[in-house]
Short mmCIF file of C-alpha atoms in Angstrom, two decimals:
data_model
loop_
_atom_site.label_atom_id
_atom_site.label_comp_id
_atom_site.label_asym_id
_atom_site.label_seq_id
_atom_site.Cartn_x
_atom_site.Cartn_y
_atom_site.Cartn_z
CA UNK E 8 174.38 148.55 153.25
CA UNK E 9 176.88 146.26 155.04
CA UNK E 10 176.86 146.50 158.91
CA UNK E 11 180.65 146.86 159.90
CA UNK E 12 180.00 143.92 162.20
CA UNK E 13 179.58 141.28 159.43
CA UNK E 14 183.01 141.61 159.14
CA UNK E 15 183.25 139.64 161.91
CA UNK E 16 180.57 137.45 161.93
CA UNK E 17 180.40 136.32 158.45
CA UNK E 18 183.38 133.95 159.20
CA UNK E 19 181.68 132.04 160.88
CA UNK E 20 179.16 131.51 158.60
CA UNK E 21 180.38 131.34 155.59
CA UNK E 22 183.41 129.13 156.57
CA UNK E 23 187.27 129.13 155.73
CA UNK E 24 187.97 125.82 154.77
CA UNK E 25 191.24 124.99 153.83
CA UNK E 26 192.31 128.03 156.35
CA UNK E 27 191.19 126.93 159.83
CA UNK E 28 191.22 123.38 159.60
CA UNK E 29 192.33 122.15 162.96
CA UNK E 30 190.97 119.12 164.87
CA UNK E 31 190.09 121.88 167.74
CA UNK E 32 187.58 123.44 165.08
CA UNK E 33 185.80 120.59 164.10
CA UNK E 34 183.17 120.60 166.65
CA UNK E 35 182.39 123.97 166.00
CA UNK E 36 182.28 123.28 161.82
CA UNK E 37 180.24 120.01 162.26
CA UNK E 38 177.61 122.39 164.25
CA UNK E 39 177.31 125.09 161.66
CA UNK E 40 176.93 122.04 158.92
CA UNK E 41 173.86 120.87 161.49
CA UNK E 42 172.61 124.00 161.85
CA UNK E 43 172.51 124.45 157.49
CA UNK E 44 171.24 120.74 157.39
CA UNK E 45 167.93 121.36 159.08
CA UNK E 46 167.32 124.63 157.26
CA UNK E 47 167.77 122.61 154.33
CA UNK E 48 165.39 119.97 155.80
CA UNK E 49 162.50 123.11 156.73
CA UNK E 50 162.93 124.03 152.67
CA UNK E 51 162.41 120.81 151.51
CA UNK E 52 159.41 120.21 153.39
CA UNK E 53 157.81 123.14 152.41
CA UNK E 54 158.76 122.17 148.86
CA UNK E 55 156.87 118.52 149.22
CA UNK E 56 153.71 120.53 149.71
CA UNK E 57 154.26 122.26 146.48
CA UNK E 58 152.40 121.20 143.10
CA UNK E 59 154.60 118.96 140.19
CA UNK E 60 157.21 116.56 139.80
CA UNK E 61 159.79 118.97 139.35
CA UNK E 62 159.38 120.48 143.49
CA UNK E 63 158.98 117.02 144.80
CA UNK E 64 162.37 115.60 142.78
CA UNK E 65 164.44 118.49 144.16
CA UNK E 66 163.05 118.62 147.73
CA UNK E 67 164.15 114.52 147.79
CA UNK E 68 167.55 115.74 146.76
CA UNK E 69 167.82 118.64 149.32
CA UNK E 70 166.49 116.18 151.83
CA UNK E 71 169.22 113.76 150.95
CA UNK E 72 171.83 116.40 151.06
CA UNK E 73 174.83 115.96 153.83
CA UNK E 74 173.34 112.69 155.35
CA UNK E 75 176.37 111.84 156.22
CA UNK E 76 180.08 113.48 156.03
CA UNK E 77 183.48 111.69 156.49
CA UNK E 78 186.34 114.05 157.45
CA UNK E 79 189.73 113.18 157.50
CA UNK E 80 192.03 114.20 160.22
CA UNK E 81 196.08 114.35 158.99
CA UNK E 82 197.15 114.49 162.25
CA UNK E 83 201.06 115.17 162.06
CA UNK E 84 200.00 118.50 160.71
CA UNK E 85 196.74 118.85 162.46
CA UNK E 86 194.36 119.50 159.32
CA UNK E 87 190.98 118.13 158.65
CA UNK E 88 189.46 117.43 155.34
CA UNK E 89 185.59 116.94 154.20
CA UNK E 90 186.52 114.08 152.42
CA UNK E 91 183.01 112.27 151.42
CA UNK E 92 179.40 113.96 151.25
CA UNK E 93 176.41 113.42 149.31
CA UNK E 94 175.72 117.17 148.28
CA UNK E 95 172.29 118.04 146.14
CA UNK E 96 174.38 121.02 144.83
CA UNK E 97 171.11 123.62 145.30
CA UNK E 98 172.92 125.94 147.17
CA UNK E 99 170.19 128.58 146.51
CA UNK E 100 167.72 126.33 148.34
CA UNK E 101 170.26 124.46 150.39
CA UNK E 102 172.34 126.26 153.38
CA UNK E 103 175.03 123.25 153.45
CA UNK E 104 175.46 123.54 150.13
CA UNK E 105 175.68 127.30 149.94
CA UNK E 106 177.94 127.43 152.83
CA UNK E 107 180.64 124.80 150.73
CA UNK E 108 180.15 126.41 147.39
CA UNK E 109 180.57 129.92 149.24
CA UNK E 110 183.57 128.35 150.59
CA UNK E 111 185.42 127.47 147.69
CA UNK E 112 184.52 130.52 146.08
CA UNK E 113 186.29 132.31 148.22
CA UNK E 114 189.65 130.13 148.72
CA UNK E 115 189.74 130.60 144.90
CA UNK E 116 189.46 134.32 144.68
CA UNK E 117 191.84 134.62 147.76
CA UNK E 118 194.55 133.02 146.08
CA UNK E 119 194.07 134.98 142.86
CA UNK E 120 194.83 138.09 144.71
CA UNK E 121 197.59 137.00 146.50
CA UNK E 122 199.20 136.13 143.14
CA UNK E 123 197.53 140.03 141.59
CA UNK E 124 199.45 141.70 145.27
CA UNK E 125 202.52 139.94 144.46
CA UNK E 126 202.98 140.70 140.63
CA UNK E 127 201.08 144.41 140.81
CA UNK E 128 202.32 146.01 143.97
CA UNK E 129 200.16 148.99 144.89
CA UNK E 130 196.86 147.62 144.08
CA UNK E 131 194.33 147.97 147.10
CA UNK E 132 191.08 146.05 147.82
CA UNK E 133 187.73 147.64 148.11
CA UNK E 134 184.03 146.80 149.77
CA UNK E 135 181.54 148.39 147.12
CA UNK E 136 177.89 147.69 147.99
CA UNK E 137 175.23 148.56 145.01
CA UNK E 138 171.33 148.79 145.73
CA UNK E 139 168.57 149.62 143.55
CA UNK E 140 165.20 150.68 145.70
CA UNK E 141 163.03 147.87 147.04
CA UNK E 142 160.27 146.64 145.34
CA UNK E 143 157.24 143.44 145.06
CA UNK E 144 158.51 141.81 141.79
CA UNK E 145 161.64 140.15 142.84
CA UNK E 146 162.58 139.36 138.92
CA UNK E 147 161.85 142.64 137.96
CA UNK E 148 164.16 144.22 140.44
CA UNK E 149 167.42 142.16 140.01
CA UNK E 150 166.80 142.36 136.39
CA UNK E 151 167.05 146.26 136.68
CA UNK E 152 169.96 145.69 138.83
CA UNK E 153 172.00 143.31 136.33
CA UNK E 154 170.77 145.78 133.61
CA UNK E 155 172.39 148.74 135.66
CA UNK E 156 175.56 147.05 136.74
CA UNK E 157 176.33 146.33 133.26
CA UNK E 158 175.70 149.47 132.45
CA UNK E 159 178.56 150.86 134.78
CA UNK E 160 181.16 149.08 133.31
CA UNK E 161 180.36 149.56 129.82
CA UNK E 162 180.89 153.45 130.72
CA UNK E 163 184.46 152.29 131.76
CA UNK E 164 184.87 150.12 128.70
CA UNK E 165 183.57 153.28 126.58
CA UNK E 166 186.33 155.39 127.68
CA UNK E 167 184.32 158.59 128.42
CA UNK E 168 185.10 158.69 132.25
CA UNK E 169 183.54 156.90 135.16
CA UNK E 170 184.07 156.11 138.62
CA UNK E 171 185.66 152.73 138.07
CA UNK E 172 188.63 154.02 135.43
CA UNK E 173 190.69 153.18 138.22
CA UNK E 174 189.62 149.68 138.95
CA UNK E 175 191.96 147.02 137.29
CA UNK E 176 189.79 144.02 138.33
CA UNK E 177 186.66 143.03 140.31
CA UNK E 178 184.70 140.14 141.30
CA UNK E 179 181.17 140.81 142.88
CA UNK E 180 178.17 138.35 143.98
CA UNK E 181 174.79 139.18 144.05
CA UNK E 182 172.24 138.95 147.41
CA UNK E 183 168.68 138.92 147.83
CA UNK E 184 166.23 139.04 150.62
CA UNK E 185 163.21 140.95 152.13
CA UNK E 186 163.98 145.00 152.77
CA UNK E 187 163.85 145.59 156.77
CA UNK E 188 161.87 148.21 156.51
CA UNK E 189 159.59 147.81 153.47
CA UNK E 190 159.64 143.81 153.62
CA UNK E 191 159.69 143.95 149.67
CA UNK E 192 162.30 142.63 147.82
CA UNK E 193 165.84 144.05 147.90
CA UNK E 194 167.96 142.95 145.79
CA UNK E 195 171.64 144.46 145.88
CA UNK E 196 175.48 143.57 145.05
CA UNK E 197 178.97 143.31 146.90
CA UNK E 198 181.81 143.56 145.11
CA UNK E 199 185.35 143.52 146.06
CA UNK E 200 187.06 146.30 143.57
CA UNK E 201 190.80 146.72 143.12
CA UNK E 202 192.15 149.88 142.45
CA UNK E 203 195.36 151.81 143.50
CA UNK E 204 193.07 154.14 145.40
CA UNK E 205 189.40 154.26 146.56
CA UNK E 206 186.49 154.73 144.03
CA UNK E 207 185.10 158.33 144.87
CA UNK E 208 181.61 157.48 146.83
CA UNK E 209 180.14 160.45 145.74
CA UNK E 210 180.97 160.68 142.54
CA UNK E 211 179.83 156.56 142.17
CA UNK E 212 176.92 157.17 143.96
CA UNK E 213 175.73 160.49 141.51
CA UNK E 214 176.60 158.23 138.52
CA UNK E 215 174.50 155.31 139.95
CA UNK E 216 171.64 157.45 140.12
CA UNK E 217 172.07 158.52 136.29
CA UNK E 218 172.08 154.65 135.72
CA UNK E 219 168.95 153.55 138.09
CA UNK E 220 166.71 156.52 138.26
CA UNK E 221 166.16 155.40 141.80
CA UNK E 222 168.67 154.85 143.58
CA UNK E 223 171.72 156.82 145.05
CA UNK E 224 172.78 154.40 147.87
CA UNK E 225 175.99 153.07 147.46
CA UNK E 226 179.26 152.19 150.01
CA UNK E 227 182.65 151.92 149.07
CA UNK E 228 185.14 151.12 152.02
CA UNK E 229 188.47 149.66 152.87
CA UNK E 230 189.72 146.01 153.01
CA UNK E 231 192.29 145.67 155.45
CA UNK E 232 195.67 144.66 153.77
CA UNK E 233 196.64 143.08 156.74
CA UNK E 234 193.41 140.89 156.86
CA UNK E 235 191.90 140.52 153.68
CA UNK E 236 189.68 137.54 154.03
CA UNK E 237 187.26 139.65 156.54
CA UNK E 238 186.45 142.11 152.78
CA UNK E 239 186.22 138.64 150.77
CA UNK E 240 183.69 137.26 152.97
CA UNK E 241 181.25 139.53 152.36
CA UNK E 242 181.26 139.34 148.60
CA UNK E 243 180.71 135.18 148.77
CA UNK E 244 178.81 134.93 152.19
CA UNK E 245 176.14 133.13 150.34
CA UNK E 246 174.50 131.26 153.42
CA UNK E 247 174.21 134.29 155.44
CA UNK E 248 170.79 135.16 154.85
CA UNK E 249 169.25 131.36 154.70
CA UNK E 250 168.21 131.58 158.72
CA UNK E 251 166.91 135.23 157.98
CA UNK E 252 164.66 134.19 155.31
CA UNK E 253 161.29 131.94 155.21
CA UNK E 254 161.40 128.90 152.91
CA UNK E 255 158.90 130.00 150.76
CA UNK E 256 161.10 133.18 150.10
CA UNK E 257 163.98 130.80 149.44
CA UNK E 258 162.13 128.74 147.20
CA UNK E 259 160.41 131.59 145.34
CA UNK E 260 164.30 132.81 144.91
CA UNK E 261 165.41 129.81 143.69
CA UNK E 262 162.37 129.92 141.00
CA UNK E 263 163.52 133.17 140.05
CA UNK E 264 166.75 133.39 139.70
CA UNK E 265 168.06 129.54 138.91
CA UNK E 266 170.17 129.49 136.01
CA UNK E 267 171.27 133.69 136.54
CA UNK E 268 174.74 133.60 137.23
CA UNK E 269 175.28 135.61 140.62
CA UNK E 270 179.19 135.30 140.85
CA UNK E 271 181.07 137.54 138.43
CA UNK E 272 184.32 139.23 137.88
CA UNK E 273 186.05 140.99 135.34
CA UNK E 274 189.63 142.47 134.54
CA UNK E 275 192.49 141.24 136.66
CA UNK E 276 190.09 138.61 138.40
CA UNK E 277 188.35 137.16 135.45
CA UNK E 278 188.90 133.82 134.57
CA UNK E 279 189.16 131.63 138.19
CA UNK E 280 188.04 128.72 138.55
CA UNK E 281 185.85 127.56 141.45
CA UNK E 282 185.96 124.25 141.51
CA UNK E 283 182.71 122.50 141.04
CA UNK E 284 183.22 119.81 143.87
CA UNK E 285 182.30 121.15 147.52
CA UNK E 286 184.84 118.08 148.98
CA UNK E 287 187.73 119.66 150.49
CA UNK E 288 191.10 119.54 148.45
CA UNK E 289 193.70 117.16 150.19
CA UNK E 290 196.33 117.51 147.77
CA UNK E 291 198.76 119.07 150.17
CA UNK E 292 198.29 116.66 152.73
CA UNK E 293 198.46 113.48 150.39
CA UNK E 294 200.41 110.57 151.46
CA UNK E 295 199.96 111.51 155.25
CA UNK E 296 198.95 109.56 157.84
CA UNK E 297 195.06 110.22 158.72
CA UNK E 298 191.82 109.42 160.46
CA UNK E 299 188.64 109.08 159.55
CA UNK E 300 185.77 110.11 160.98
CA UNK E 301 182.26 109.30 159.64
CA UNK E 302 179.34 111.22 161.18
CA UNK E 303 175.43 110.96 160.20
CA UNK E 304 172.74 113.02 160.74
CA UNK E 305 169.91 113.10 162.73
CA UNK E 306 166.34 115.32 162.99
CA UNK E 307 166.71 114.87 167.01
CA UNK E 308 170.45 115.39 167.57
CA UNK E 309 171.71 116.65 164.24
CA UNK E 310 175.29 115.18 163.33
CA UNK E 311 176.67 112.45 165.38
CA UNK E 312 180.13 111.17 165.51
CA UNK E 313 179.69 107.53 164.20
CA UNK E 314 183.48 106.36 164.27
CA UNK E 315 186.52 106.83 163.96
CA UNK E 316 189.21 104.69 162.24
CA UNK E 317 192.45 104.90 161.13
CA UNK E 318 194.16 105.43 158.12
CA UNK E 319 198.10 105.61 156.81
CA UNK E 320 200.24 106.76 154.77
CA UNK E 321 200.91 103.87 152.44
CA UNK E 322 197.28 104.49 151.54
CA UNK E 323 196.38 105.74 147.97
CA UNK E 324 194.50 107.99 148.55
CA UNK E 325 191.15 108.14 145.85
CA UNK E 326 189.80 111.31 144.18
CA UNK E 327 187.99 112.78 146.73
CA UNK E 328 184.26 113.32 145.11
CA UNK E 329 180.77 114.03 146.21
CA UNK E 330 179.11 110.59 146.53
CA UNK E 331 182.44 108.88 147.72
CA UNK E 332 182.27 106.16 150.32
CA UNK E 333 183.56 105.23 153.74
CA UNK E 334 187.21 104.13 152.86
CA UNK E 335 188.15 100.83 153.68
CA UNK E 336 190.35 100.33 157.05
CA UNK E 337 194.41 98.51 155.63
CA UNK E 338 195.99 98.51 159.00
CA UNK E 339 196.17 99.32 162.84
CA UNK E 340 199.25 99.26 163.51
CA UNK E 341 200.10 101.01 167.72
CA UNK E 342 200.33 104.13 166.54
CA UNK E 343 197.24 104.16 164.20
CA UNK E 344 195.71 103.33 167.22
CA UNK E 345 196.75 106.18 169.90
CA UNK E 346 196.28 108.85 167.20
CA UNK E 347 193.07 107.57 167.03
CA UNK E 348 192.17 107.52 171.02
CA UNK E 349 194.13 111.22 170.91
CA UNK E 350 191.72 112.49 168.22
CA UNK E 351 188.40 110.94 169.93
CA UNK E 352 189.52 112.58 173.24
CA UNK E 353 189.74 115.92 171.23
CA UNK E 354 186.57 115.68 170.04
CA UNK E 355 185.01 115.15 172.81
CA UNK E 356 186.27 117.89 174.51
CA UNK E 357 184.66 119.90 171.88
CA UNK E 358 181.08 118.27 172.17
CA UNK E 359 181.20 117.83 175.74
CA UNK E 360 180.86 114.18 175.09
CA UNK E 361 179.85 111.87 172.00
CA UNK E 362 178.61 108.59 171.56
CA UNK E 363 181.21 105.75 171.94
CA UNK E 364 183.40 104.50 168.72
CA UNK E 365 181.23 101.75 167.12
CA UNK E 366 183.63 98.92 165.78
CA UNK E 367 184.66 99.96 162.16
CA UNK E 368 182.82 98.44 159.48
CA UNK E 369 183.58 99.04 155.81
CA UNK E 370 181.31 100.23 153.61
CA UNK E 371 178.48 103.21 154.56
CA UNK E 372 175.20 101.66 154.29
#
C-alpha cells in the first residue's frame, strides 16, 4: 500500500529531468547520481563473487556505469542537460540507471496526458495499488500477479461488467521487494487509471479477490489535477527501493524477472514511446549558448566537478548519445568566460566548495 508521504519524497528520488533543471539544482542531482553510483558499485561487487561469465561481464558493465557525466548548462535560460554518460542500461541492477530510465518514463507519460486532458476534458487521474499475498518464490508470485492483472482487463474487454468499465486508459509499472512484515517476497503494481470518476474500491477489491484467491488489498485514490506529477511518480519510481534492498535481492530480481516487461499501458495511453537513451533531450535549448561541465567519479568522494568550459551558440550541437565524449572547446570569447566564472561560483555554493577548474583539455581519457 502506498504511504501518502511518497508523494513527496519520491521526487526526489526518482528525478524530474527536463522539469527542474536549474543550475541551483545541480548539486543536489549530481548527489542523488553519487548516491545510485555506489549502490550500483555494492551490486556489482557482490556479482564478481558470483559463478560464470555471464555475472562477471555484467558486474564490469554496472561497474563502468556513470564514470563520468558531462552536463551542459544553457545559461540564458538557466537549464542543464546530461549531455554525455556511459550508462550499462541494467536499471534492474543499476540505481543510476533506474533513476534515468524512470525518468524518461515519466516525462513521456506526462506529456501524453497533458495532450489526453486537453482533447478529453473530464477525464481524472487515479493511484490504484494491486497486491497479491507475500510469498518465498519470487517468480511464482509475480507470475500469479501478471496472470491476475490480465485477467482484470480481459473482464473489461469481455463486456460483462467490471470495475474498470470506466477507465479509458492506464499505464501501470510493476515493484518488487521483501514484505515488512513477512520478509518474503511481495510483489505488487501501481497504476495510474483514468476515468471520469473513481474506480469503486470495494467493488475492485471484491473482484480482485475472485481473480487471486488471496488477496483483497487494493487502494484506489486521487491524483491531484493541480499537481499531477506527485500520482505519476509513484507508478515509475523505479529506484526507490534499490537502498531498501540487499544486492543479492537485487540480483536474484534481476535473474528473475529480466526480459518481463514491467511498464505497461493500455487504452488512451498505449502506444508512447520512452525513449531508449537516458541522455537528456536538448532539443529545445539547441543553438544556445552553454557550458560544460565534466565530472568523474570517485569510491572516496563520489562525483567531482572536473571542469568547466565554455561553449556557444555557433556550435553544432551532436546527437547527444550514451558513450558521447567531452566536446571540443571553439572559442572563449569575454563573455564565454564570465558565464563560466558565474556558473563555477554557483556551484560552489551548492557543494560548499569544489576542486579548482583544471585547464580544459579535449578529449575524456
Amino acid at each position: 500500500m502506498p504511504d501518502p508521504s511518497d508523494q513527496k519524497k519520491n521526487p526526489e528520488q526518482v528525478e524530474l529531468d527536463g522539469v527542474s533543471e536549474g543550475i541551483e539544482a545541480l548539486p543536489k542531482r549530481v548527489d542523488r547520481y553519487s548516491t545510485a553510483k555506489k549502490g550500483a558499485l555494492d551490486v556489482a561487487e557482490y556479482m564478481q563473487g558470483l559463478p560464470g561469465q555471464q555475472h562477471r561481464d555484467v558486474s564490469q558493465r554496472v561497474t563502468a556505469c556513470g564514470d563520468y557525466l558531462l552536463f551542459r548548462h544553457f545559461f540564458t535560460v538557466d537549464k542543464v542537460k546530461l549531455h554525455a554518460a556511459q550508462f550499462c542500461k541494467a536499471h534492474l541492477l543499476c540505481p543510476l540507471c533506474a533513476i534515468r530510465r524512470g525518468a524518461k518514463a515519466l516525462a513521456a507519460y506526462l506529456a501524453r496526458w497533458e495532450t489526453i486532458e486537453r482533447d478529453h476534458s473530464g477525464l481524472k487521474p487515479f493511484l490504484v495499488t494491486l497486491t497479491v499475498k507475500d510469498g518465498p518464490d519470487l517468480a511464482e508470485r509475480f507470475n500469479h500477479l501478471h496472470k491476475a492483472q490480465r485477467e482484470l482487463w480481459k473482464r473489461k474487454q469481455r463486456g460483462r461488467g467490471s470495475v474498470l468499465d470506466g477507465v479509458a486508459g492506464a499505464v501501470w509499472s510493476y515493484e518488487v521487494k521483501r514484505g515488512n512484515g513477512s520478509g518474503q517476497w511481495h510483489p505488487h503494481l501501481h497504476m495510474i487509471a483514468l476515468a471520469h470518476t473513481a474506480p469503486d474500491a470495494e467493488a475492485l477489491s471484491r473482484e480482485w479477490y475472485e481473480i487471486t484467491g488471496d488477496s483483497f488489498i487494493v487502494d484506489v485514490r486521487p491524483i491531484s489535477q493541480d499537481d499531477p506529477v506527485s500520482g505519476f511518480i509513484e507508478v515509475f519510481k523505479y529506484a526507490v527501493k534499490f537502498s531498501e534492498q540487499e544486492p543479492a535481492d537485487t540480483v536474484h530480481a534481476w535473474q528473475t524477472l529480466k526480459g518481463k516487461r514491467l511498464l505497461a499501458s493500455s487504452g488512451c495511453f498505449r502506444g508512447v514511446d520512452v525513449p531508449d537513451d537516458l541522455t537528456d533531450d536538448a532539443s529545445d535549448v539547441a543553438g544556445l549558448p552553454f557550458m560544460d561541465m565534466l565530472y568523474r567519479f570517485s569510491k572516496a568522494g563520489g562525483y567531482s566537478l572536473m571542469q568547466v568550459t565554455p561553449g556557444t551558440a555557433s556550435e553544432t550541437l551532436p546527437k547527444a548519445h550514451s558513450k558521447a565524449r567531452a566536446p571540443t572547446t571553439p572559442s572563449y570569447s569575454a563573455a564565454d568566460l564570465v558565464a563560466a566564472i558565474r556558473t563555477r561560483q554557483t556551484l560552489d555554493r551548492g557543494y560548499g566548495g569544489s576542486p579548482p577548474c583544471r585547464p580544459p583539455s579535449r578529449d575524456v581519457p
